[in-house]
Amino acid sequence: MDDKWNLLLLQSSPNVTRNLLRKMIARDPDLTTYIHLPPERWYLQLNIPLERARKISRHVSLPHTSKSLEKALNRYHAIIISDTIYPEQLKCIPDPPLVLYASGDTALLGHKRSISVIGTRKPSSYALPAMKKVLLPLIREDVCFVSGMAAGVDQYAHRLALRNGGRTVAVLGSGLDNVYPVNDPDLYKELMNKELVITEYAPHVTPRKFHFPERNRIISGLSEATVVVEARLKSGTMITVDQALEQGKDVYAFPGPVGSKTSEGCHAIIDQGAKIVHTHRDILNR
């Protein structure tokens, strides 16, 4: 248990990155030395600036840090990469999260069939009817939808699952105490209580712009395949597509109306070899 506590304690520091944690683990798998070593030793062993080492050391030694972590563990699940519940498919991506905080039904991490459903935050009137046509039959086939809780296509996917007896996982780009976006708190509460919400960030962490591309690798990593509903050519959705392809996942795209800006991304990835979606069978029969 000490190694888990040490990992969570260090990971909660804003000055500790995944790369630095991996260096620490390579030198000391249970991280005990880095909880007790003076920062001057960190500086020498890890080749990081002394001031950064001091900030990390100060963070892990503060009583407030331990109290905050204990409070979080009373409210949420904390899953580290060595835990048996940690999803196997996520271990296989190039940069797996070392820690997942979760609220809800953690059994969904091992759901037998999951796909990520992603798309623009500003969908056209075409998106929701098209999603109903394709996704509702997938719900009946017990497919779990993984998405990012963002306004637009993501929230459509979560709501379709909730309202039609399906299962869904939301992956956040912030801590569980600082959900973003804030446009639908009721949806967030429902997902937290009935489905599953996960994040690699400690509960107190506020959303930062770079968190969302990082979050997207988890969305695609948890899924067998990624389905793009609508996307602009330059968007976070297209970043997720790139990550899914890097992970060796299948990518599907809805064809959209000619001339629609929100269809340009889908048409571009179809041109590049993504599978076109006409019905749910195009996904099920892959």
Tab-separated table of N, CA and C in Angstrom, residues 122-280:
chain	number	residue	atom	x	y	z
A	122	LYS	N	-19.517	21.967	-31.370
A	122	LYS	CA	-20.620	22.731	-31.967
A	122	LYS	C	-21.193	21.959	-33.153
A	123	PRO	N	-21.927	20.891	-32.864
A	123	PRO	CA	-22.436	20.049	-33.949
A	123	PRO	C	-23.561	20.726	-34.723
A	124	SER	N	-23.751	20.290	-35.951
A	124	SER	CA	-24.864	20.772	-36.763
A	124	SER	C	-26.136	20.009	-36.375
A	125	SER	N	-27.241	20.398	-36.971
A	125	SER	CA	-28.517	19.723	-36.700
A	125	SER	C	-28.527	18.286	-37.226
A	126	TYR	N	-27.556	17.959	-38.058
A	126	TYR	CA	-27.450	16.612	-38.626
A	126	TYR	C	-26.947	15.605	-37.604
A	127	ALA	N	-26.136	16.050	-36.639
A	127	ALA	CA	-25.369	15.136	-35.792
A	127	ALA	C	-26.250	14.228	-34.934
A	128	LEU	N	-27.162	14.796	-34.163
A	128	LEU	CA	-27.917	13.986	-33.213
A	128	LEU	C	-28.799	12.940	-33.892
A	129	PRO	N	-29.574	13.286	-34.938
A	129	PRO	CA	-30.354	12.228	-35.614
A	129	PRO	C	-29.468	11.122	-36.186
A	130	ALA	N	-28.312	11.503	-36.736
A	130	ALA	CA	-27.399	10.499	-37.284
A	130	ALA	C	-26.844	9.615	-36.172
A	131	MET	N	-26.527	10.208	-35.029
A	131	MET	CA	-26.026	9.432	-33.899
A	131	MET	C	-27.085	8.460	-33.387
A	132	LYS	N	-28.321	8.891	-33.322
A	132	LYS	CA	-29.391	7.997	-32.872
A	132	LYS	C	-29.515	6.793	-33.791
A	133	LYS	N	-29.429	7.047	-35.097
A	133	LYS	CA	-29.576	5.964	-36.069
A	133	LYS	C	-28.475	4.918	-35.901
A	134	VAL	N	-27.250	5.367	-35.638
A	134	VAL	CA	-26.113	4.451	-35.560
A	134	VAL	C	-25.889	3.920	-34.145
A	135	LEU	N	-26.028	4.796	-33.146
A	135	LEU	CA	-25.617	4.413	-31.796
A	135	LEU	C	-26.676	3.636	-31.016
A	136	LEU	N	-27.946	3.921	-31.242
A	136	LEU	CA	-28.974	3.206	-30.474
A	136	LEU	C	-28.926	1.691	-30.714
A	137	PRO	N	-28.734	1.230	-31.940
A	137	PRO	CA	-28.578	-0.225	-32.116
A	137	PRO	C	-27.316	-0.775	-31.433
A	138	LEU	N	-26.264	0.045	-31.333
A	138	LEU	CA	-25.055	-0.395	-30.644
A	138	LEU	C	-25.311	-0.566	-29.151
A	139	ILE	N	-26.143	0.313	-28.585
A	139	ILE	CA	-26.517	0.175	-27.173
A	139	ILE	C	-27.201	-1.168	-26.948
A	140	ARG	N	-28.070	-1.548	-27.872
A	140	ARG	CA	-28.780	-2.828	-27.736
A	140	ARG	C	-27.822	-4.020	-27.843
A	141	GLU	N	-26.654	-3.775	-28.435
A	141	GLU	CA	-25.628	-4.824	-28.534
A	141	GLU	C	-24.630	-4.733	-27.375
A	142	ASP	N	-24.971	-3.943	-26.365
A	142	ASP	CA	-24.153	-3.805	-25.147
A	142	ASP	C	-22.772	-3.201	-25.424
A	143	VAL	N	-22.734	-2.239	-26.323
A	143	VAL	CA	-21.498	-1.492	-26.563
A	143	VAL	C	-21.466	-0.286	-25.625
A	144	CYS	N	-20.347	-0.121	-24.938
A	144	CYS	CA	-20.158	1.009	-24.027
A	144	CYS	C	-19.523	2.163	-24.794
A	145	PHE	N	-20.033	3.395	-24.576
A	145	PHE	CA	-19.494	4.572	-25.255
A	145	PHE	C	-18.510	5.297	-24.338
A	146	VAL	N	-17.328	5.560	-24.853
A	146	VAL	CA	-16.315	6.326	-24.132
A	146	VAL	C	-16.190	7.681	-24.813
A	147	SER	N	-16.259	8.752	-24.034
A	147	SER	CA	-16.135	10.081	-24.613
A	147	SER	C	-15.602	11.042	-23.552
A	148	GLY	N	-15.554	12.342	-23.905
A	148	GLY	CA	-14.840	13.295	-23.068
A	148	GLY	C	-15.676	14.299	-22.312
A	149	MET	N	-16.994	14.112	-22.245
A	149	MET	CA	-17.891	14.995	-21.486
A	149	MET	C	-17.932	16.425	-22.014
A	150	ALA	N	-17.289	16.684	-23.156
A	150	ALA	CA	-17.320	18.030	-23.726
A	150	ALA	C	-18.715	18.329	-24.257
A	151	ALA	N	-19.043	19.615	-24.355
A	151	ALA	CA	-20.303	20.022	-24.966
A	151	ALA	C	-20.350	19.504	-26.402
A	152	GLY	N	-21.552	19.278	-26.901
A	152	GLY	CA	-21.695	18.826	-28.280
A	152	GLY	C	-21.757	17.321	-28.407
A	153	VAL	N	-20.985	16.765	-29.322
A	153	VAL	CA	-21.066	15.337	-29.651
A	153	VAL	C	-20.793	14.459	-28.433
A	154	ASP	N	-19.786	14.822	-27.620
A	154	ASP	CA	-19.459	14.002	-26.444
A	154	ASP	C	-20.676	13.853	-25.533
A	155	GLN	N	-21.287	14.971	-25.200
A	155	GLN	CA	-22.433	14.921	-24.287
A	155	GLN	C	-23.629	14.247	-24.939
A	156	TYR	N	-23.792	14.393	-26.236
A	156	TYR	CA	-24.847	13.643	-26.933
A	156	TYR	C	-24.655	12.140	-26.707
A	157	ALA	N	-23.420	11.669	-26.857
A	157	ALA	CA	-23.146	10.239	-26.721
A	157	ALA	C	-23.443	9.754	-25.303
A	158	HIS	N	-22.998	10.532	-24.309
A	158	HIS	CA	-23.264	10.146	-22.919
A	158	HIS	C	-24.769	10.101	-22.641
A	159	ARG	N	-25.495	11.113	-23.106
A	159	ARG	CA	-26.940	11.170	-22.847
A	159	ARG	C	-27.676	10.035	-23.553
A	160	LEU	N	-27.288	9.735	-24.782
A	160	LEU	CA	-27.933	8.627	-25.496
A	160	LEU	C	-27.792	7.320	-24.718
A	161	ALA	N	-26.623	7.097	-24.155
A	161	ALA	CA	-26.426	5.888	-23.349
A	161	ALA	C	-27.293	5.925	-22.095
A	162	LEU	N	-27.273	7.044	-21.390
A	162	LEU	CA	-28.029	7.165	-20.144
A	162	LEU	C	-29.529	7.004	-20.358
A	163	ARG	N	-30.045	7.584	-21.420
A	163	ARG	CA	-31.498	7.601	-21.639
A	163	ARG	C	-32.022	6.334	-22.296
A	164	ASN	N	-31.112	5.467	-22.746
A	164	ASN	CA	-31.557	4.287	-23.497
A	164	ASN	C	-30.989	2.977	-22.945
A	165	GLY	N	-30.665	2.987	-21.671
A	165	GLY	CA	-30.223	1.761	-21.026
A	165	GLY	C	-28.824	1.320	-21.384
A	166	GLY	N	-27.990	2.251	-21.883
A	166	GLY	CA	-26.628	1.902	-22.270
A	166	GLY	C	-25.638	2.189	-21.165
A	167	ARG	N	-24.379	1.940	-21.461
A	167	ARG	CA	-23.282	2.209	-20.522
A	167	ARG	C	-22.331	3.205	-21.153
A	168	THR	N	-21.711	4.035	-20.312
A	168	THR	CA	-20.829	5.063	-20.852
A	168	THR	C	-19.766	5.458	-19.843
A	169	VAL	N	-18.608	5.844	-20.365
A	169	VAL	CA	-17.476	6.307	-19.553
A	169	VAL	C	-17.087	7.699	-20.028
A	170	ALA	N	-16.947	8.631	-19.091
A	170	ALA	CA	-16.490	9.984	-19.406
A	170	ALA	C	-15.057	10.155	-18.905
A	171	VAL	N	-14.193	10.662	-19.776
A	171	VAL	CA	-12.790	10.900	-19.417
A	171	VAL	C	-12.567	12.411	-19.374
A	172	LEU	N	-12.124	12.899	-18.222
A	172	LEU	CA	-11.988	14.349	-18.015
A	172	LEU	C	-10.563	14.837	-18.265
A	173	GLY	N	-10.460	16.131	-18.578
A	173	GLY	CA	-9.171	16.808	-18.685
A	173	GLY	C	-8.903	17.667	-17.468
A	174	SER	N	-9.462	17.283	-16.335
A	174	SER	CA	-9.290	18.019	-15.077
A	174	SER	C	-9.525	17.036	-13.941
A	175	GLY	N	-9.343	17.508	-12.694
A	175	GLY	CA	-9.632	16.676	-11.547
A	175	GLY	C	-11.126	16.531	-11.317
A	176	LEU	N	-11.510	15.515	-10.569
A	176	LEU	CA	-12.934	15.230	-10.353
A	176	LEU	C	-13.651	16.316	-9.562
A	177	ASP	N	-12.904	17.147	-8.845
A	177	ASP	CA	-13.524	18.253	-8.111
A	177	ASP	C	-13.607	19.529	-8.935
A	178	ASN	N	-13.091	19.487	-10.170
A	178	ASN	CA	-13.050	20.683	-11.010
A	178	ASN	C	-13.486	20.349	-12.431
A	179	VAL	N	-14.687	19.815	-12.548
A	179	VAL	CA	-15.157	19.344	-13.844
A	179	VAL	C	-15.234	20.473	-14.865
A	180	TYR	N	-14.874	20.136	-16.095
A	180	TYR	CA	-14.992	21.067	-17.214
A	180	TYR	C	-15.467	20.271	-18.423
A	181	PRO	N	-16.449	20.772	-19.187
A	181	PRO	CA	-17.110	22.069	-19.049
A	181	PRO	C	-18.161	22.068	-17.928
A	182	VAL	N	-18.649	23.252	-17.630
A	182	VAL	CA	-19.590	23.412	-16.516
A	182	VAL	C	-21.022	23.611	-17.001
A	183	ASN	N	-21.273	23.307	-18.276
A	183	ASN	CA	-22.576	23.649	-18.862
A	183	ASN	C	-23.707	22.711	-18.425
A	184	ASP	N	-23.373	21.511	-17.918
A	184	ASP	CA	-24.427	20.552	-17.569
A	184	ASP	C	-24.049	19.783	-16.303
A	185	PRO	N	-24.149	20.422	-15.129
A	185	PRO	CA	-23.774	19.735	-13.883
A	185	PRO	C	-24.632	18.511	-13.585
A	186	ASP	N	-25.891	18.520	-14.026
A	186	ASP	CA	-26.756	17.364	-13.782
A	186	ASP	C	-26.265	16.132	-14.532
A	187	LEU	N	-25.814	16.329	-15.752
A	187	LEU	CA	-25.262	15.216	-16.524
A	187	LEU	C	-24.023	14.673	-15.814
A	188	TYR	N	-23.164	15.553	-15.337
A	188	TYR	CA	-21.953	15.130	-14.637
A	188	TYR	C	-22.288	14.295	-13.401
A	189	LYS	N	-23.241	14.761	-12.613
A	189	LYS	CA	-23.630	14.019	-11.406
A	189	LYS	C	-24.191	12.644	-11.758
A	190	GLU	N	-24.979	12.599	-12.819
A	190	GLU	CA	-25.573	11.321	-13.226
A	190	GLU	C	-24.499	10.339	-13.686
A	191	LEU	N	-23.516	10.848	-14.435
A	191	LEU	CA	-22.416	9.999	-14.874
A	191	LEU	C	-21.586	9.517	-13.690
A	192	MET	N	-21.351	10.397	-12.728
A	192	MET	CA	-20.560	10.051	-11.539
A	192	MET	C	-21.246	8.960	-10.719
A	193	ASN	N	-22.575	9.009	-10.656
A	193	ASN	CA	-23.313	8.094	-9.791
A	193	ASN	C	-23.715	6.791	-10.471
A	194	LYS	N	-24.084	6.870	-11.761
A	194	LYS	CA	-24.637	5.702	-12.446
A	194	LYS	C	-23.672	5.028	-13.415
A	195	GLU	N	-22.772	5.782	-13.979
A	195	GLU	CA	-21.867	5.246	-14.991
A	195	GLU	C	-20.432	5.338	-14.464
A	196	LEU	N	-19.519	5.931	-15.209
A	196	LEU	CA	-18.147	6.043	-14.731
A	196	LEU	C	-17.507	7.311	-15.284
A	197	VAL	N	-16.860	8.049	-14.392
A	197	VAL	CA	-16.069	9.220	-14.770
A	197	VAL	C	-14.645	8.971	-14.301
A	198	ILE	N	-13.665	9.155	-15.196
A	198	ILE	CA	-12.269	8.935	-14.827
A	198	ILE	C	-11.397	10.102	-15.285
A	199	THR	N	-10.243	10.213	-14.658
A	199	THR	CA	-9.255	11.222	-15.036
A	199	THR	C	-7.906	10.794	-14.492
A	200	GLU	N	-6.827	11.221	-15.145
A	200	GLU	CA	-5.502	10.939	-14.599
A	200	GLU	C	-5.031	12.044	-13.667
A	201	TYR	N	-5.827	13.110	-13.540
A	201	TYR	CA	-5.411	14.245	-12.717
A	201	TYR	C	-5.982	14.129	-11.311
A	202	ALA	N	-5.200	14.538	-10.327
A	202	ALA	CA	-5.653	14.525	-8.944
A	202	ALA	C	-6.900	15.398	-8.806
A	203	PRO	N	-7.776	15.097	-7.833
A	203	PRO	CA	-9.075	15.787	-7.752
A	203	PRO	C	-9.019	17.311	-7.707
A	204	HIS	N	-7.958	17.860	-7.136
A	204	HIS	CA	-7.889	19.323	-6.987
A	204	HIS	C	-7.457	20.031	-8.268
A	205	VAL	N	-7.005	19.304	-9.289
A	205	VAL	CA	-6.387	19.924	-10.466
A	205	VAL	C	-7.440	20.600	-11.350
A	206	THR	N	-7.177	21.854	-11.694
A	206	THR	CA	-8.072	22.606	-12.572
A	206	THR	C	-7.706	22.332	-14.034
A	207	PRO	N	-8.652	22.518	-14.958
A	207	PRO	CA	-8.363	22.207	-16.364
A	207	PRO	C	-7.346	23.177	-16.965
A	208	ARG	N	-6.428	22.622	-17.725
A	208	ARG	CA	-5.452	23.407	-18.481
A	208	ARG	C	-5.559	23.003	-19.949
A	209	LYS	N	-5.196	23.913	-20.830
A	209	LYS	CA	-5.375	23.663	-22.266
A	209	LYS	C	-4.677	22.375	-22.713
A	210	PHE	N	-3.467	22.116	-22.207
A	210	PHE	CA	-2.715	20.943	-22.659
A	210	PHE	C	-3.268	19.643	-22.091
A	211	HIS	N	-4.147	19.733	-21.086
A	211	HIS	CA	-4.729	18.506	-20.521
A	211	HIS	C	-5.607	17.762	-21.529
A	212	PHE	N	-6.245	18.503	-22.428
A	212	PHE	CA	-7.258	17.869	-23.274
A	212	PHE	C	-6.651	16.964	-24.360
A	213	PRO	N	-5.561	17.382	-25.026
A	213	PRO	CA	-4.904	16.409	-25.903
A	213	PRO	C	-4.378	15.201	-25.127
A	214	GLU	N	-3.907	15.417	-23.886
A	214	GLU	CA	-3.462	14.293	-23.053
A	214	GLU	C	-4.643	13.375	-22.724
A	215	ARG	N	-5.770	13.988	-22.371
A	215	ARG	CA	-6.982	13.227	-22.055
A	215	ARG	C	-7.426	12.362	-23.228
A	216	ASN	N	-7.262	12.887	-24.434
A	216	ASN	CA	-7.780	12.200	-25.620
A	216	ASN	C	-7.122	10.847	-25.855
A	217	ARG	N	-5.852	10.699	-25.464
A	217	ARG	CA	-5.174	9.405	-25.657
A	217	ARG	C	-5.801	8.326	-24.780
A	218	ILE	N	-6.407	8.740	-23.655
A	218	ILE	CA	-7.074	7.780	-22.769
A	218	ILE	C	-8.412	7.379	-23.366
A	219	ILE	N	-9.121	8.340	-23.961
A	219	ILE	CA	-10.400	8.038	-24.613
A	219	ILE	C	-10.209	6.961	-25.683
A	220	SER	N	-9.251	7.177	-26.571
A	220	SER	CA	-9.022	6.181	-27.628
A	220	SER	C	-8.398	4.914	-27.060
A	221	GLY	N	-7.567	5.054	-26.030
A	221	GLY	CA	-6.894	3.894	-25.454
A	221	GLY	C	-7.823	2.922	-24.773
A	222	LEU	N	-8.935	3.412	-24.239
A	222	LEU	CA	-9.904	2.550	-23.558
A	222	LEU	C	-10.821	1.817	-24.538
A	223	SER	N	-10.727	2.146	-25.810
A	223	SER	CA	-11.720	1.704	-26.785
A	223	SER	C	-11.123	0.770	-27.830
A	224	GLU	N	-11.974	-0.104	-28.357
A	224	GLU	CA	-11.559	-0.963	-29.473
A	224	GLU	C	-11.430	-0.152	-30.759
A	225	ALA	N	-12.283	0.852	-30.890
A	225	ALA	CA	-12.317	1.644	-32.105
A	225	ALA	C	-12.803	3.046	-31.763
A	226	THR	N	-12.517	3.984	-32.658
A	226	THR	CA	-12.937	5.373	-32.471
A	226	THR	C	-13.876	5.770	-33.596
A	227	VAL	N	-15.014	6.350	-33.214
A	227	VAL	CA	-16.021	6.785	-34.182
A	227	VAL	C	-16.118	8.306	-34.141
A	228	VAL	N	-15.909	8.937	-35.296
A	228	VAL	CA	-15.972	10.395	-35.409
A	228	VAL	C	-17.306	10.776	-36.033
A	229	VAL	N	-18.071	11.591	-35.322
A	229	VAL	CA	-19.403	11.973	-35.802
A	229	VAL	C	-19.325	13.202	-36.693
A	230	GLU	N	-18.794	14.283	-36.181
A	230	GLU	CA	-18.560	15.508	-36.949
A	230	GLU	C	-17.282	16.139	-36.423
A	231	ALA	N	-16.482	16.727	-37.329
A	231	ALA	CA	-15.237	17.355	-36.890
A	231	ALA	C	-14.774	18.380	-37.909
A	232	ARG	N	-14.237	19.450	-37.397
A	232	ARG	CA	-13.559	20.409	-38.269
A	232	ARG	C	-12.153	19.896	-38.573
A	233	LEU	N	-11.541	20.463	-39.608
A	233	LEU	CA	-10.233	19.978	-40.028
A	233	LEU	C	-9.178	20.175	-38.945
A	234	LYS	N	-9.225	21.310	-38.268
A	234	LYS	CA	-8.277	21.571	-37.180
A	234	LYS	C	-9.049	21.560	-35.872
A	235	SER	N	-8.898	20.481	-35.114
A	235	SER	CA	-9.695	20.346	-33.898
A	235	SER	C	-9.092	19.294	-32.983
A	236	GLY	N	-9.556	19.297	-31.739
A	236	GLY	CA	-9.138	18.272	-30.793
A	236	GLY	C	-9.560	16.887	-31.234
A	237	THR	N	-10.678	16.816	-31.946
A	237	THR	CA	-11.143	15.520	-32.453
A	237	THR	C	-10.101	14.891	-33.362
A	238	MET	N	-9.503	15.708	-34.224
A	238	MET	CA	-8.506	15.170	-35.155
A	238	MET	C	-7.242	14.726	-34.419
A	239	ILE	N	-6.935	15.369	-33.285
A	239	ILE	CA	-5.816	14.919	-32.450
A	239	ILE	C	-6.108	13.525	-31.900
A	240	THR	N	-7.357	13.319	-31.455
A	240	THR	CA	-7.742	12.005	-30.939
A	240	THR	C	-7.636	10.949	-32.029
A	241	VAL	N	-8.025	11.291	-33.245
A	241	VAL	CA	-7.900	10.354	-34.372
A	241	VAL	C	-6.443	9.947	-34.556
A	242	ASP	N	-5.537	10.925	-34.531
A	242	ASP	CA	-4.110	10.626	-34.681
A	242	ASP	C	-3.633	9.678	-33.576
A	243	GLN	N	-4.114	9.927	-32.345
A	243	GLN	CA	-3.699	9.079	-31.226
A	243	GLN	C	-4.257	7.668	-31.366
A	244	ALA	N	-5.513	7.566	-31.818
A	244	ALA	CA	-6.114	6.248	-32.039
A	244	ALA	C	-5.317	5.463	-33.081
A	245	LEU	N	-4.914	6.123	-34.151
A	245	LEU	CA	-4.136	5.450	-35.195
A	245	LEU	C	-2.770	5.035	-34.672
A	246	GLU	N	-2.157	5.895	-33.865
A	246	GLU	CA	-0.858	5.564	-33.259
A	246	GLU	C	-0.985	4.336	-32.357
A	247	GLN	N	-2.146	4.195	-31.729
A	247	GLN	CA	-2.401	3.061	-30.837
A	247	GLN	C	-2.831	1.803	-31.589
A	248	GLY	N	-2.982	1.906	-32.907
A	248	GLY	CA	-3.370	0.761	-33.713
A	248	GLY	C	-4.862	0.470	-33.692
A	249	LYS	N	-5.676	1.474	-33.369
A	249	LYS	CA	-7.124	1.278	-33.299
A	249	LYS	C	-7.778	1.587	-34.647
A	250	ASP	N	-8.915	0.939	-34.893
A	250	ASP	CA	-9.718	1.258	-36.081
A	250	ASP	C	-10.390	2.606	-35.890
A	251	VAL	N	-10.527	3.350	-36.977
A	251	VAL	CA	-11.197	4.656	-36.951
A	251	VAL	C	-12.341	4.634	-37.954
A	252	TYR	N	-13.491	5.114	-37.516
A	252	TYR	CA	-14.696	5.210	-38.346
A	252	TYR	C	-15.142	6.662	-38.395
A	253	ALA	N	-15.821	7.035	-39.460
A	253	ALA	CA	-16.297	8.412	-39.575
A	253	ALA	C	-17.661	8.459	-40.251
A	254	PHE	N	-18.514	9.342	-39.734
A	254	PHE	CA	-19.807	9.594	-40.371
A	254	PHE	C	-19.583	10.489	-41.590
A	255	PRO	N	-20.136	10.145	-42.743
A	255	PRO	CA	-20.126	11.097	-43.853
A	255	PRO	C	-21.122	12.210	-43.557
A	256	GLY	N	-20.816	13.423	-43.994
A	256	GLY	CA	-21.706	14.543	-43.690
A	256	GLY	C	-22.110	15.313	-44.925
A	257	PRO	N	-22.941	16.332	-44.738
A	257	PRO	CA	-23.395	17.137	-45.867
A	257	PRO	C	-22.236	17.829	-46.581
A	258	VAL	N	-22.299	17.863	-47.883
A	258	VAL	CA	-21.280	18.538	-48.684
A	258	VAL	C	-21.258	20.024	-48.322
A	259	GLY	N	-20.060	20.550	-48.096
A	259	GLY	CA	-19.916	21.974	-47.791
A	259	GLY	C	-20.008	22.320	-46.321
A	260	SER	N	-20.360	21.371	-45.481
A	260	SER	CA	-20.463	21.638	-44.047
A	260	SER	C	-19.072	21.632	-43.409
A	261	LYS	N	-18.742	22.687	-42.679
A	261	LYS	CA	-17.445	22.779	-42.006
A	261	LYS	C	-17.248	21.638	-41.010
A	262	THR	N	-18.341	21.215	-40.376
A	262	THR	CA	-18.225	20.159	-39.365
A	262	THR	C	-18.129	18.764	-39.983
A	263	SER	N	-18.201	18.705	-41.313
A	263	SER	CA	-17.996	17.419	-41.992
A	263	SER	C	-16.611	17.313	-42.623
A	264	GLU	N	-15.900	18.428	-42.696
A	264	GLU	CA	-14.621	18.428	-43.414
A	264	GLU	C	-13.612	17.476	-42.784
A	265	GLY	N	-13.579	17.413	-41.443
A	265	GLY	CA	-12.638	16.512	-40.786
A	265	GLY	C	-12.965	15.059	-41.073
A	266	CYS	N	-14.251	14.705	-41.016
A	266	CYS	CA	-14.666	13.331	-41.312
A	266	CYS	C	-14.308	12.941	-42.741
A	267	HIS	N	-14.591	13.834	-43.684
A	267	HIS	CA	-14.294	13.524	-45.083
A	267	HIS	C	-12.794	13.365	-45.310
A	268	ALA	N	-12.003	14.173	-44.590
A	268	ALA	CA	-10.546	14.080	-44.744
A	268	ALA	C	-10.033	12.739	-44.247
A	269	ILE	N	-10.526	12.266	-43.109
A	269	ILE	CA	-9.998	10.992	-42.603
A	269	ILE	C	-10.562	9.799	-43.373
A	270	ILE	N	-11.756	9.966	-43.978
A	270	ILE	CA	-12.266	8.918	-44.872
A	270	ILE	C	-11.357	8.812	-46.097
A	271	ASP	N	-10.944	9.972	-46.626
A	271	ASP	CA	-10.007	9.982	-47.751
A	271	ASP	C	-8.703	9.274	-47.401
A	272	GLN	N	-8.325	9.366	-46.113
A	272	GLN	CA	-7.052	8.783	-45.659
A	272	GLN	C	-7.187	7.318	-45.228
A	273	GLY	N	-8.412	6.775	-45.338
A	273	GLY	CA	-8.571	5.347	-45.070
A	273	GLY	C	-9.485	4.985	-43.920
A	274	ALA	N	-10.065	5.981	-43.222
A	274	ALA	CA	-11.027	5.652	-42.172
A	274	ALA	C	-12.239	4.969	-42.796
A	275	LYS	N	-12.862	4.092	-42.023
A	275	LYS	CA	-14.021	3.358	-42.528
A	275	LYS	C	-15.265	4.243	-42.434
A	276	ILE	N	-16.035	4.285	-43.488
A	276	ILE	CA	-17.224	5.121	-43.532
A	276	ILE	C	-18.383	4.416	-42.816
A	277	VAL	N	-19.158	5.178	-42.067
A	277	VAL	CA	-20.272	4.620	-41.293
A	277	VAL	C	-21.591	4.982	-41.969
A	278	HIS	N	-22.325	3.971	-42.401
A	278	HIS	CA	-23.689	4.160	-42.901
A	278	HIS	C	-24.700	3.665	-41.870
A	279	THR	N	-24.393	2.523	-41.252
A	279	THR	CA	-25.261	1.965	-40.227
A	279	THR	C	-24.393	1.399	-39.101
A	280	HIS	N	-25.034	0.957	-38.035
A	280	HIS	CA	-24.292	0.356	-36.908
A	280	HIS	C	-23.549	-0.900	-37.330
